[in-house]
Coordinates of C-alpha atoms and ligand atoms in Angstrom, one line a residue:
M1 CA -19.9 -54.0 -36.5
K2 CA -17.2 -56.6 -37.0
S3 CA -14.7 -56.9 -34.2
L4 CA -11.0 -56.8 -34.8
S5 CA -10.5 -60.2 -33.2
N6 CA -13.0 -61.5 -35.7
L7 CA -11.0 -60.1 -38.6
F8 CA -7.9 -61.8 -37.4
R9 CA -9.5 -65.2 -36.6
P10 CA -9.5 -66.5 -40.2
S11 CA -5.8 -66.2 -40.6
I12 CA -5.2 -67.9 -37.3
K13 CA -7.3 -70.8 -38.6
I14 CA -5.4 -70.9 -41.8
L15 CA -2.1 -71.1 -40.0
A16 CA -3.5 -74.0 -38.0
E17 CA -4.6 -75.6 -41.2
T18 CA -1.3 -75.3 -42.9
A19 CA 0.5 -76.6 -39.9
G20 CA -2.1 -79.5 -40.1
P21 CA -1.8 -83.2 -40.8
K22 CA 1.7 -84.5 -41.4
P23 CA 2.6 -86.5 -44.6
R24 CA 1.8 -90.2 -44.1
L25 CA 4.8 -92.3 -43.3
S26 CA 5.2 -95.7 -44.9
L27 CA 7.8 -98.4 -45.3
C28 CA 9.5 -98.1 -48.7
S29 CA 9.9 -101.7 -49.8
S30 CA 13.0 -101.0 -51.9
T31 CA 15.1 -99.5 -49.1
S32 CA 13.3 -100.9 -46.0
R33 CA 13.6 -97.4 -44.6
L34 CA 10.8 -95.1 -43.3
C35 CA 10.2 -92.4 -45.8
A36 CA 7.4 -89.9 -46.5
I37 CA 5.3 -90.6 -49.6
P38 CA 3.2 -87.9 -51.2
H39 CA -0.5 -88.7 -50.9
R40 CA -2.3 -85.8 -52.5
H41 CA -4.0 -87.2 -55.5
V42 CA -7.6 -87.1 -56.7
T43 CA -9.3 -90.4 -56.7
D44 CA -12.9 -91.6 -56.9
D45 CA -12.6 -92.7 -53.3
N46 CA -14.6 -90.2 -51.3
R47 CA -12.8 -90.4 -47.9
D48 CA -11.2 -87.4 -46.3
K49 CA -11.6 -85.0 -49.2
R50 CA -9.9 -81.7 -48.8
I51 CA -11.9 -79.0 -50.5
V52 CA -11.6 -75.3 -51.2
I53 CA -14.7 -73.2 -52.1
T54 CA -14.3 -69.8 -53.8
G55 CA -17.0 -67.1 -53.5
G56 CA -18.3 -68.9 -50.4
L57 CA -20.1 -66.1 -48.7
G58 CA -22.9 -65.8 -51.3
Q59 CA -26.2 -67.5 -51.4
L60 CA -24.9 -71.0 -51.8
G61 CA -21.4 -71.3 -50.4
Q62 CA -22.0 -71.6 -46.6
G63 CA -24.8 -74.2 -47.1
L64 CA -22.5 -76.3 -49.3
A65 CA -19.6 -76.0 -46.8
K66 CA -22.0 -77.2 -44.0
K67 CA -23.0 -80.3 -46.0
L68 CA -19.4 -81.1 -47.1
R69 CA -18.0 -80.6 -43.5
R70 CA -20.6 -83.0 -42.1
K71 CA -19.3 -85.6 -44.6
Y72 CA -15.6 -84.9 -44.7
G73 CA -14.8 -83.1 -41.5
K74 CA -14.9 -79.4 -40.5
D75 CA -11.3 -78.6 -41.1
N76 CA -11.1 -80.3 -44.5
V77 CA -13.4 -77.7 -46.1
L78 CA -11.9 -74.2 -46.6
L79 CA -14.4 -71.5 -47.4
T80 CA -13.0 -68.4 -49.1
D81 CA -14.3 -65.0 -50.4
I82 CA -13.3 -61.4 -50.6
R83 CA -15.8 -60.2 -48.0
I84 CA -15.6 -60.1 -44.3
P85 CA -17.3 -63.2 -42.8
E86 CA -19.8 -63.1 -39.9
D87 CA -18.6 -64.5 -36.5
Q88 CA -20.8 -67.5 -37.0
T89 CA -19.2 -68.3 -40.4
V90 CA -15.7 -68.3 -38.8
D91 CA -16.9 -70.4 -35.9
D92 CA -18.3 -73.0 -38.3
G93 CA -14.9 -73.8 -39.9
P94 CA -11.8 -72.5 -41.7
F95 CA -12.2 -69.3 -43.7
A96 CA -9.6 -67.4 -45.8
Y97 CA -9.5 -64.3 -48.0
A98 CA -9.1 -65.3 -51.6
D99 CA -9.5 -63.0 -54.6
I100 CA -9.9 -65.2 -57.7
L101 CA -8.4 -62.4 -59.8
S102 CA -5.0 -63.6 -58.6
Y103 CA -3.8 -67.0 -60.0
D104 CA -0.9 -67.0 -57.4
A105 CA -3.3 -66.3 -54.5
I106 CA -5.6 -69.2 -55.4
K107 CA -2.7 -71.5 -56.0
E108 CA -1.1 -70.7 -52.7
L109 CA -4.3 -71.3 -50.8
V110 CA -5.0 -74.6 -52.6
V111 CA -1.4 -75.8 -52.0
N112 CA -1.4 -74.9 -48.3
H113 CA -4.8 -76.6 -47.8
R114 CA -3.6 -79.6 -49.9
A115 CA -7.0 -79.5 -51.7
E116 CA -8.2 -82.2 -54.0
W117 CA -11.5 -80.5 -55.0
L118 CA -12.0 -76.9 -56.0
I119 CA -15.5 -75.6 -56.0
H120 CA -15.7 -72.3 -57.8
F121 CA -18.7 -70.2 -56.7
S122 CA -17.4 -66.7 -57.3
A123 CA -19.4 -64.9 -59.9
L124 CA -21.5 -61.8 -60.7
L125 CA -25.0 -63.0 -61.3
S126 CA -27.3 -61.9 -64.2
A127 CA -28.7 -58.6 -62.9
V128 CA -25.6 -57.2 -61.2
G129 CA -23.5 -58.4 -64.2
E130 CA -25.5 -56.2 -66.6
M131 CA -25.0 -53.3 -64.3
N132 CA -21.2 -53.7 -64.3
V133 CA -20.1 -55.5 -67.4
P134 CA -16.3 -54.8 -67.1
L135 CA -16.3 -56.3 -63.6
A136 CA -18.4 -59.3 -64.7
V137 CA -15.9 -59.9 -67.5
K138 CA -13.0 -59.7 -64.9
V139 CA -14.6 -62.0 -62.3
N140 CA -16.6 -64.4 -64.4
I141 CA -14.1 -64.8 -67.3
N142 CA -10.6 -63.8 -66.2
G143 CA -11.1 -65.1 -62.6
M144 CA -12.6 -68.3 -64.0
H145 CA -9.5 -68.8 -66.1
N146 CA -7.3 -68.5 -63.0
V147 CA -9.3 -71.1 -61.2
L148 CA -9.3 -73.4 -64.3
D149 CA -5.5 -73.1 -64.6
V150 CA -4.9 -73.7 -60.9
A151 CA -7.1 -76.8 -61.0
N152 CA -5.3 -78.1 -64.1
D153 CA -1.8 -77.3 -62.9
L154 CA -2.4 -79.0 -59.6
G155 CA -4.5 -81.9 -60.9
L156 CA -7.7 -81.1 -58.9
R157 CA -11.3 -82.1 -59.5
L158 CA -13.0 -78.8 -60.4
F159 CA -16.6 -77.8 -60.1
I160 CA -18.0 -74.7 -61.7
P161 CA -21.8 -74.2 -61.7
S162 CA -23.5 -72.9 -64.8
T163 CA -27.1 -71.8 -65.0
I164 CA -30.4 -71.6 -66.9
G165 CA -29.0 -68.2 -67.8
A166 CA -26.6 -70.0 -70.2
F167 CA -29.4 -70.2 -72.7
G168 CA -31.0 -67.6 -74.8
L169 CA -34.0 -66.7 -77.0
D170 CA -32.8 -69.1 -79.8
S171 CA -32.7 -72.1 -77.4
P172 CA -35.7 -74.4 -77.1
H173 CA -37.6 -73.3 -74.0
D174 CA -39.9 -76.2 -73.2
P175 CA -38.0 -78.3 -72.5
T176 CA -34.4 -77.1 -72.7
P177 CA -32.1 -80.1 -73.1
D178 CA -28.4 -80.4 -72.1
V179 CA -27.2 -79.9 -75.7
C180 CA -28.8 -77.3 -77.9
V181 CA -28.3 -73.8 -79.3
Q182 CA -27.3 -71.5 -76.4
R183 CA -26.4 -67.9 -77.4
P184 CA -27.3 -66.0 -74.2
K185 CA -27.7 -62.3 -74.3
T186 CA -26.3 -61.4 -70.9
I187 CA -22.7 -61.1 -69.9
Y188 CA -23.5 -63.6 -67.1
G189 CA -24.8 -66.1 -69.6
V190 CA -21.9 -65.5 -72.1
S191 CA -19.4 -66.0 -69.3
K192 CA -21.1 -69.3 -68.1
V193 CA -21.1 -70.7 -71.7
H194 CA -17.4 -69.8 -71.8
A195 CA -16.8 -71.6 -68.6
E196 CA -18.7 -74.7 -69.8
L197 CA -16.7 -74.8 -73.0
M198 CA -13.3 -74.1 -71.4
G199 CA -14.0 -76.8 -68.8
E200 CA -15.0 -79.3 -71.4
Y201 CA -11.9 -78.4 -73.5
Y202 CA -9.5 -78.8 -70.6
N203 CA -11.2 -82.1 -69.8
H204 CA -10.7 -83.3 -73.4
R205 CA -7.3 -81.8 -73.9
F206 CA -5.6 -82.1 -70.5
N207 CA -7.8 -84.7 -68.8
L208 CA -8.9 -82.1 -66.1
D209 CA -11.6 -83.6 -64.0
F210 CA -14.0 -80.7 -64.7
R211 CA -17.6 -80.9 -63.6
C212 CA -20.5 -78.5 -64.1
L213 CA -24.2 -78.5 -63.3
R214 CA -26.6 -75.9 -64.7
Y215 CA -28.6 -74.8 -61.7
P216 CA -32.1 -73.3 -62.0
G217 CA -32.9 -70.2 -59.8
V218 CA -32.1 -71.3 -56.3
I219 CA -34.5 -70.6 -53.4
S220 CA -33.2 -70.4 -49.9
A221 CA -34.4 -69.1 -46.5
D222 CA -31.2 -68.7 -44.6
S223 CA -29.1 -66.9 -47.2
K224 CA -29.9 -64.0 -49.6
P225 CA -29.6 -64.2 -53.4
G226 CA -26.8 -62.1 -54.8
G227 CA -28.4 -60.1 -57.6
G228 CA -30.1 -62.3 -60.1
T229 CA -33.2 -62.4 -62.2
T230 CA -34.8 -65.2 -60.1
D231 CA -34.3 -63.2 -56.8
Y232 CA -38.0 -62.4 -56.7
A233 CA -38.7 -66.0 -55.8
V234 CA -36.9 -65.6 -52.5
E235 CA -38.0 -62.1 -51.7
I236 CA -41.7 -62.9 -52.2
F237 CA -41.6 -65.1 -49.1
H238 CA -40.0 -62.5 -46.8
K239 CA -42.5 -59.9 -48.0
A240 CA -45.5 -62.3 -47.7
I241 CA -44.6 -62.9 -44.0
A242 CA -43.5 -59.3 -43.1
S243 CA -46.3 -57.3 -44.8
G244 CA -48.6 -59.6 -46.8
E245 CA -47.8 -57.7 -49.9
F246 CA -45.2 -58.1 -52.7
V247 CA -44.3 -56.0 -55.7
C248 CA -42.9 -58.3 -58.3
N249 CA -40.3 -57.1 -60.9
V250 CA -41.1 -59.6 -63.5
G251 CA -44.6 -60.2 -65.1
P252 CA -47.3 -62.5 -63.7
D253 CA -46.8 -65.2 -66.4
T254 CA -43.0 -65.3 -66.4
R255 CA -42.1 -69.0 -66.1
M256 CA -38.6 -70.0 -64.9
P257 CA -37.0 -73.2 -63.6
M258 CA -36.4 -73.0 -59.8
M259 CA -34.9 -75.3 -57.1
Q260 CA -34.9 -75.4 -53.3
I261 CA -31.4 -74.9 -52.0
D262 CA -31.0 -78.4 -50.3
D263 CA -31.8 -80.1 -53.6
C264 CA -29.2 -77.9 -55.4
L265 CA -26.5 -78.6 -52.8
N266 CA -27.3 -82.3 -52.5
A267 CA -27.0 -82.5 -56.3
T268 CA -23.6 -80.8 -56.2
V269 CA -22.2 -83.2 -53.5
K270 CA -23.6 -86.3 -55.2
F271 CA -22.3 -85.2 -58.6
M272 CA -18.8 -84.5 -57.2
E273 CA -18.8 -87.9 -55.6
T274 CA -19.7 -89.7 -58.8
D275 CA -17.1 -91.9 -60.4
S276 CA -15.7 -90.3 -63.5
E277 CA -16.5 -93.3 -65.7
K278 CA -20.2 -92.9 -65.0
L279 CA -20.2 -89.4 -66.6
S280 CA -20.8 -89.4 -70.4
Q281 CA -20.6 -85.6 -70.4
R282 CA -19.1 -82.9 -68.2
V283 CA -22.1 -80.4 -68.1
Y284 CA -25.6 -81.4 -67.0
N285 CA -28.9 -79.6 -66.5
I286 CA -30.6 -80.3 -63.2
N287 CA -34.3 -79.6 -62.7
A288 CA -36.9 -79.6 -60.0
M289 CA -39.9 -77.3 -60.6
S290 CA -40.9 -74.4 -62.9
F291 CA -43.4 -71.7 -61.9
T292 CA -44.6 -68.2 -62.6
P293 CA -45.1 -65.4 -60.0
E294 CA -48.9 -65.9 -60.2
E295 CA -48.5 -69.6 -59.5
V296 CA -46.2 -69.2 -56.5
A297 CA -48.4 -66.4 -55.1
R298 CA -51.4 -68.8 -55.4
E299 CA -49.5 -71.4 -53.4
I300 CA -48.5 -68.8 -50.8
R301 CA -52.2 -67.8 -50.4
K302 CA -53.0 -71.3 -49.3
H303 CA -51.1 -70.4 -46.1
I304 CA -51.5 -66.6 -46.0
P305 CA -55.0 -66.0 -47.6
Q306 CA -54.7 -62.2 -47.6
F307 CA -51.4 -62.2 -49.5
K308 CA -51.4 -59.7 -52.4
I309 CA -49.0 -59.6 -55.3
T310 CA -48.8 -56.6 -57.7
Y311 CA -46.4 -55.9 -60.6
N312 CA -43.9 -53.2 -61.4
V313 CA -42.0 -54.9 -64.2
D314 CA -38.3 -54.0 -64.7
P315 CA -37.8 -54.2 -68.5
M316 CA -34.2 -55.4 -68.2
L317 CA -35.1 -58.3 -65.9
Q318 CA -38.1 -59.1 -67.9
G319 CA -36.0 -59.3 -71.1
I320 CA -33.6 -61.6 -69.4
A321 CA -36.3 -63.9 -67.9
D322 CA -38.1 -64.1 -71.3
S323 CA -34.9 -65.4 -72.9
W324 CA -34.4 -68.2 -70.3
P325 CA -35.8 -71.7 -70.4
D326 CA -39.4 -72.3 -69.1
I327 CA -38.8 -76.0 -68.3
F328 CA -35.4 -77.6 -67.9
E329 CA -34.8 -81.2 -69.1
D330 CA -32.5 -83.2 -66.9
V331 CA -32.9 -86.8 -68.1
N332 CA -29.2 -87.4 -68.4
A333 CA -28.4 -86.3 -64.8
R334 CA -31.1 -88.6 -63.5
K335 CA -30.1 -91.6 -65.6
E336 CA -26.3 -91.4 -65.3
W337 CA -25.6 -90.4 -61.7
G338 CA -28.9 -90.8 -60.0
W339 CA -30.0 -87.2 -59.6
S340 CA -33.5 -86.7 -58.1
H341 CA -35.1 -83.8 -56.4
E342 CA -37.2 -83.7 -53.2
Y343 CA -38.9 -80.3 -53.3
N344 CA -41.8 -79.4 -55.7
L345 CA -43.6 -76.1 -55.5
E346 CA -46.0 -77.1 -52.8
K347 CA -43.3 -78.5 -50.5
M348 CA -40.9 -75.6 -51.2
V349 CA -43.5 -73.0 -50.2
V350 CA -44.2 -74.8 -46.9
Y351 CA -40.5 -75.0 -46.2
M352 CA -39.8 -71.3 -47.0
L353 CA -42.7 -70.0 -44.9
E354 CA -41.8 -72.2 -41.9
A355 CA -38.0 -71.4 -42.1
I356 CA -38.5 -67.7 -42.4
R357 CA -41.0 -67.6 -39.5
K358 CA -38.6 -69.5 -37.4
Q359 CA -35.8 -66.9 -38.1
M360 CA -38.1 -64.1 -36.8
W361 CA -38.4 -65.6 -33.3
Ligands
NAI1 N1 -28.1 -68.6 -56.7 C1 -28.6 -69.1 -57.8 O1 -29.8 -69.0 -58.1 C2 -27.7 -69.7 -58.9 C3 -26.3 -69.7 -58.8 N2 -25.6 -70.2 -59.8 C4 -24.1 -70.2 -59.7 O2 -23.7 -70.6 -58.4 C5 -22.5 -69.9 -58.0 C6 -22.8 -69.4 -56.6 O3 -23.9 -68.6 -56.6 P1 -24.4 -67.6 -55.4 O4 -23.9 -68.1 -54.1 O5 -25.9 -67.4 -55.6 O6 -23.7 -66.3 -55.8 P2 -23.6 -64.9 -55.0 O7 -23.6 -63.8 -55.9 O8 -24.5 -65.0 -53.8 O9 -22.1 -65.0 -54.4 C7 -21.0 -64.9 -55.2 C8 -19.8 -64.6 -54.3 O10 -18.6 -64.4 -55.2 C9 -17.8 -63.5 -54.5 N3 -16.9 -62.8 -55.3 C10 -17.1 -61.8 -56.2 N4 -15.9 -61.4 -56.7 C11 -15.0 -62.2 -56.3 C12 -13.6 -62.3 -56.4 N5 -12.9 -61.4 -57.2 N6 -12.9 -63.2 -55.8 C13 -13.5 -64.1 -55.0 N7 -14.9 -64.1 -54.7 C14 -15.6 -63.1 -55.4 C15 -18.8 -62.5 -53.8 O11 -18.2 -61.8 -52.7 C16 -19.9 -63.4 -53.4 O12 -19.9 -63.8 -52.1 C17 -22.3 -68.8 -59.0 O13 -21.3 -69.2 -59.8 C18 -23.6 -68.7 -59.7 O14 -23.4 -68.3 -61.1 C19 -26.1 -70.7 -60.9 C20 -27.5 -70.7 -61.1 C21 -28.4 -70.3 -60.1
AKB2 C1 -30.5 -68.4 -62.3 C2 -29.3 -67.7 -61.9 O1 -28.3 -68.1 -62.5 C3 -29.3 -66.6 -61.0 N1 -30.2 -66.8 -59.9 C4 -29.7 -65.3 -61.7 O2 -31.0 -65.1 -61.7 O3 -28.9 -64.7 -62.2

């Protein structure tokens, strides 16, 4: 049960935020008087960034907020969503309600926070998107347009993640390069290709500092996935520890690109901090590992020898997974802005088992 005081705490924090730092004062040379000069502008200088994250209560948002707050200060990173946050989330730093379906609401929030970076995480993922296509269109396309327009109108640096799901059966699967035929067959994929193209267009047409990484399936121990095709790769660890058994909803040989969450979030921060001139493109694949359910089960068995995996394939999820890349190519990200991953399959499995066991104590 959430307490009432918890419900009210976010707005108090926001009031404190908006009352926050005063405009800098400087001596105007022309008049030799003290006057306020506006100082909200996006530069490649990475000090004191003020950042808003949308859809921040999902699998990735709070982890990213933690990393950014460590670098830029707790109060400079405003986490937003349409759900009620846990007490811990509100204690960790500022939180505000923000529905991305309202342009005015996002704009008000960004202005009040004097944000320079906008990180747009709100989305319906692949599986839940197929179950509610009209809502996925609203959130992933209409909502994305609001965010894009706010960022453009206010001159922000905008990050919108894309996904391996932005590719389809016609794409090369091994490896899948940055630029190739896409043509996804899910509303999630279609909406992400739309976001990639709109962002690139606004960059080219209006000079919007749009940035996009295509993430693989993300694997985390502290946060739950939000309804995607790669969710099995998180659930398998919880089931392996709790019962030693897991029923997988995609087939044994289904290969998909995956990434441990710290690698994903570190890539995002590093990419956002990269000088614009270093980027020859606005959308990059990032890659770490690829595995099948059989391969990850085999790796888990090195630590839990009795672990058993069986299969009850969901045809919709299988169809989606089969249309996605097997291996992601990320040479450009590595070359241009120094992306590199830390976790391979072996290391990720050790991390997941240790982290989940710790949570149980
Ligand atoms: N987690 C993954 O494996 C991957 C994630 N991504 C992308 O990264 C981003 C973040 O992903 P996750 O955290 O996993 O997603 P998630 O599904 O866990 O969280 C999405 C959040 O969006 C919020 N949201 C929904 N409708 C909203 C609205 N109208 N206004 C504001 N917020 C709304 C939800 O309440 C939820 O907290 C998404 O754009 C996703 O497409 C891309 C590839 C892989
Ligand atoms: C890979 C993704 O984008 C997400 N995890 C999903 O499975 O929908």
